[in-house]
XYZ file of C-alpha atoms in Angstrom:
304
model
C -3.686 -40.180 5.886
C -6.329 -37.594 4.683
C -9.847 -38.569 4.223
C -11.085 -38.676 0.937
C -12.208 -35.128 -0.287
C -15.663 -34.611 -1.659
C -14.317 -33.332 -4.925
C -11.041 -32.161 -6.514
C -10.609 -28.954 -4.742
C -6.940 -28.623 -6.027
C -8.064 -28.634 -9.684
C -10.895 -26.401 -9.366
C -8.821 -23.808 -7.791
C -6.036 -24.339 -10.223
C -7.915 -22.913 -12.984
C -9.072 -19.909 -11.343
C -9.442 -16.645 -13.404
C -10.916 -13.067 -13.023
C -13.989 -14.583 -14.923
C -14.442 -17.714 -12.926
C -13.766 -16.550 -9.577
C -17.385 -15.418 -8.545
C -18.903 -18.817 -9.656
C -16.117 -20.774 -7.823
C -16.935 -18.802 -4.645
C -20.427 -19.747 -5.040
C -19.740 -23.497 -5.650
C -17.299 -23.512 -2.878
C -19.994 -22.170 -0.528
C -22.700 -24.604 -1.707
C -20.187 -27.370 -0.871
C -19.373 -26.198 2.560
C -22.835 -26.067 4.362
C -23.293 -24.176 7.626
C -22.152 -26.166 10.381
C -24.469 -27.187 13.351
C -23.946 -24.598 16.299
C -24.625 -24.857 19.952
C -26.750 -22.238 22.045
C -23.616 -21.636 24.428
C -22.376 -18.765 22.279
C -24.280 -15.460 21.203
C -23.454 -13.921 18.109
C -23.975 -10.374 16.840
C -22.938 -8.571 13.714
C -21.862 -4.783 13.768
C -21.164 -2.546 10.918
C -18.111 -0.397 11.568
C -18.756 3.476 10.938
C -16.662 5.229 8.479
C -15.793 2.072 6.173
C -17.113 0.526 3.230
C -19.667 -1.240 5.073
C -17.210 -3.278 6.841
C -18.810 -5.960 9.206
C -17.639 -7.705 11.985
C -19.114 -10.672 13.906
C -18.718 -10.740 17.608
C -18.945 -14.112 19.511
C -19.459 -14.328 23.156
C -20.136 -17.295 25.742
C -23.680 -16.831 27.045
C -23.909 -15.638 30.759
C -20.255 -14.726 30.801
C -19.660 -11.534 32.947
C -16.901 -9.148 32.988
C -14.317 -8.119 30.565
C -12.927 -11.034 28.729
C -9.761 -11.626 26.587
C -10.510 -11.518 22.689
C -9.251 -13.207 19.696
C -9.687 -11.189 16.846
C -9.731 -13.648 13.612
C -9.345 -13.379 9.820
C -10.653 -16.089 7.618
C -8.965 -18.034 5.053
C -9.594 -18.486 1.333
C -6.558 -17.295 -0.741
C -7.495 -13.678 -0.371
C -10.038 -14.248 -3.010
C -12.978 -16.102 -1.561
C -14.610 -17.235 2.177
C -16.292 -15.382 4.639
C -16.438 -14.814 8.391
C -19.491 -17.151 8.602
C -16.687 -19.789 8.163
C -15.422 -19.032 11.673
C -18.635 -19.669 13.418
C -17.745 -23.176 14.648
C -14.341 -22.136 15.605
C -15.721 -19.627 17.945
C -18.624 -21.947 18.874
C -16.011 -24.060 20.557
C -13.483 -21.567 21.468
C -15.362 -18.685 23.357
C -16.590 -21.300 26.206
C -13.680 -23.359 26.192
C -11.204 -20.527 26.875
C -13.663 -17.737 28.140
C -13.139 -15.172 25.551
C -14.659 -12.956 23.175
C -14.197 -14.084 19.555
C -14.477 -11.241 16.649
C -14.379 -12.394 12.982
C -14.074 -9.699 10.079
C -15.687 -9.714 6.782
C -12.548 -8.011 4.898
C -13.029 -7.342 1.090
C -11.964 -9.902 -1.239
C -9.536 -9.742 -4.022
C -9.530 -9.139 -7.299
C -12.525 -6.630 -6.561
C -10.683 -5.258 -3.713
C -6.887 -5.496 -4.052
C -4.083 -4.727 -1.313
C -4.231 -2.552 0.886
C -8.104 -2.977 0.909
C -8.541 -5.899 3.056
C -5.800 -5.345 5.313
C -7.286 -1.762 5.937
C -10.465 -3.515 6.539
C -8.659 -5.776 9.290
C -6.938 -2.813 10.726
C -10.319 -0.760 10.769
C -12.166 -3.726 12.699
C -9.163 -4.381 15.145
C -9.257 -0.394 16.011
C -12.896 -0.450 16.406
C -12.551 -3.438 18.953
C -10.143 -1.299 21.048
C -12.400 1.512 20.947
C -15.340 -0.219 22.099
C -13.935 -2.723 24.193
C -15.864 -1.686 27.276
C -19.418 -2.084 25.548
C -18.252 -5.496 24.015
C -16.960 -6.662 27.463
C -13.381 -7.198 26.076
C -10.098 -6.390 28.066
C -8.229 -4.191 25.749
C -4.974 -5.229 26.805
C -5.733 -8.817 25.984
C -6.671 -8.781 22.524
C -4.711 -11.156 20.356
C -5.048 -11.666 16.587
C -4.949 -14.859 14.309
C -6.100 -16.474 10.955
C -5.737 -19.455 8.513
C -4.250 -19.398 5.241
C -4.866 -16.183 3.524
C -6.192 -14.870 7.035
C -2.684 -15.950 8.464
C -1.196 -13.469 5.856
C -3.924 -10.773 7.003
C -3.037 -11.421 10.901
C 0.753 -11.370 10.323
C 0.489 -8.374 8.138
C -1.847 -6.508 10.685
C 0.767 -7.419 13.639
C 3.523 -5.587 11.632
C 1.128 -2.814 10.995
C 0.068 -2.359 14.955
C 3.610 -2.676 15.651
C 4.452 0.280 13.361
C 1.559 2.401 13.913
C 1.730 1.936 17.819
C -2.238 2.621 18.253
C -3.600 -0.698 19.042
C -1.827 -3.574 21.285
C -1.636 -7.127 20.077
C -1.199 -9.685 22.762
C -0.134 -12.532 20.510
C -0.577 -13.726 17.002
C -1.981 -17.268 16.019
C -0.901 -18.201 12.406
C -2.344 -21.322 10.810
C -0.809 -22.295 7.890
C -0.138 -18.697 6.665
C 0.252 -17.507 3.126
C 2.808 -15.026 3.451
C 5.501 -14.944 0.555
C 3.990 -13.773 -2.967
C 7.367 -14.709 -4.555
C 6.922 -18.333 -4.772
C 10.677 -19.370 -4.708
C 10.927 -21.901 -2.043
C 10.825 -25.650 -2.852
C 7.584 -26.352 -1.328
C 5.998 -23.597 -2.993
C 6.074 -25.726 -6.092
C 4.599 -28.938 -4.669
C 1.340 -30.445 -5.829
C -0.658 -29.609 -2.827
C -4.025 -31.305 -3.232
C -5.853 -28.098 -1.577
C -3.980 -25.189 -2.609
C -1.599 -25.938 -5.788
C 0.856 -23.401 -7.179
C -1.328 -22.147 -9.639
C -3.948 -21.476 -7.309
C -1.361 -19.521 -5.250
C -0.161 -17.570 -8.332
C -3.794 -16.371 -8.885
C -4.475 -15.477 -5.397
C -1.114 -13.385 -5.169
C -1.952 -11.617 -8.303
C -5.328 -10.802 -7.528
C -4.007 -9.409 -4.365
C -1.170 -7.679 -5.757
C -1.500 -7.042 -9.574
C 1.563 -6.577 -11.473
C 3.649 -6.085 -8.480
C 3.254 -9.719 -7.405
C 6.879 -11.159 -7.585
C 8.285 -7.970 -7.970
C 10.968 -5.770 -5.787
C 8.423 -3.181 -4.341
C 5.890 -5.536 -2.498
C 5.512 -4.174 1.259
C 5.740 -6.486 4.181
C 2.236 -5.711 5.063
C 1.066 -7.528 2.438
C 3.570 -10.352 2.033
C 5.156 -10.806 5.549
C 7.642 -12.798 4.683
C 9.328 -9.781 3.177
C 9.870 -8.077 6.476
C 13.392 -7.090 7.289
C 12.426 -6.349 10.801
C 10.687 -8.734 13.120
C 11.318 -7.185 16.535
C 8.807 -6.052 18.709
C 6.355 -8.553 17.432
C 4.019 -10.558 20.200
C 4.311 -14.079 20.930
C 3.466 -16.341 18.021
C 2.326 -19.772 17.080
C 2.838 -20.926 13.218
C 1.199 -24.194 12.673
C 1.835 -26.005 9.005
C 1.434 -29.055 7.487
C 4.808 -30.851 6.343
C 3.696 -31.140 3.001
C 1.937 -27.972 2.801
C 2.907 -25.692 -0.200
C 3.328 -22.838 2.751
C 5.694 -25.050 4.816
C 8.960 -23.783 3.931
C 7.866 -20.243 4.104
C 6.257 -20.592 7.125
C 9.083 -22.305 8.960
C 11.476 -19.994 7.843
C 9.434 -17.073 9.258
C 8.854 -18.684 12.410
C 12.713 -19.206 12.534
C 13.408 -15.405 12.098
C 10.759 -14.507 14.648
C 12.522 -16.639 17.098
C 15.907 -15.109 16.291
C 14.138 -11.809 16.855
C 13.281 -12.748 20.274
C 9.274 -12.572 19.687
C 8.877 -16.076 21.698
C 7.960 -17.654 18.244
C 6.805 -21.250 18.045
C 6.245 -23.624 15.117
C 4.445 -26.875 14.900
C 4.935 -29.049 11.593
C 2.150 -31.954 10.996
C 3.786 -34.619 9.358
C 1.907 -35.954 6.206
C -0.392 -32.962 6.378
C -1.323 -30.603 3.395
C -2.668 -27.462 3.228
C -5.999 -26.934 4.933
C -5.677 -30.160 6.863
C -7.666 -29.430 9.994
C -10.666 -28.456 7.449
C -10.636 -31.105 4.896
C -9.483 -33.923 6.919
C -11.307 -33.076 10.217
C -11.428 -35.835 12.483
C -8.507 -37.412 11.196
C -5.395 -38.054 13.408
C -3.423 -35.411 12.242
C -5.797 -32.761 12.536
C -6.574 -33.725 15.916
C -3.202 -33.563 16.905
C -2.671 -30.133 15.390
C -6.015 -28.786 16.763
C -4.663 -29.900 20.197
C -1.252 -28.328 19.839
C -2.912 -25.107 18.979
C -5.277 -25.066 21.719
C -2.698 -25.846 24.147
C -0.575 -22.670 23.276
C -3.604 -20.502 22.927
C -4.581 -21.537 26.336
C -1.033 -21.010 27.580
C -1.225 -17.399 26.188
C -4.480 -16.830 28.056
C -3.444 -18.284 31.189
C -6.035 -21.077 31.121
C -3.410 -24.040 29.910
């Protein structure tokens, strides 16, 4: 069972508009104070040249030597809110646990920056990581990508883009309840998820895609569920709650990836809505989900 939420998140997000989004971002930020971090991980921000001020945060275990594997991560927030700082705690745990460098990207948000701006930011950051792998202490052939919710959308789109451009290799993709289908035509997309209800999802997609949302000309890089060819993608884990509004589209995508021989794995958490590992941290369902994700990640890295 989910823990009691500090306020009615779903109701707050269901009423989002272009006029209210700035105030909602500020309110959500206040309600999610910065986590306590250890001294086992060092963090440094880098501004990527030849971009509109794009910043990535590089997390590295203190005292680690030699080139390490890298997990390049995109934060959640419906494509309209959130920050790379929200993943500090994730890498504070994962960098020493797995012996990796974590990179989190501060991509621009919709509606101020619609598609393809946020995805372009993520690609630019990934390419920069590969180009500067030596000075960052990263093994360039062991760079995986991942993200949660909207970050899962960007990670899945980034995997497709990297495959098609052939410039930067991707070792694996870790997709946590990814937001991948703008059409909202599945049964679960209409469920009253307490964290990210259908109206919020409609707003997020519309902010990202504008009038194209739900139409025939949305590219797969923007909404990966629309991809017609999934061959050639890296090993993938998709983790989603069984009562998440994204559960149908995520499970279907995982099945299609498996059929395309991409070594896809999916896990569905009974009784869990969207964002369960964040908003229900410490519960049995969240603990089990995190365990499954970490076991899979360890296997990809050769430590599990």
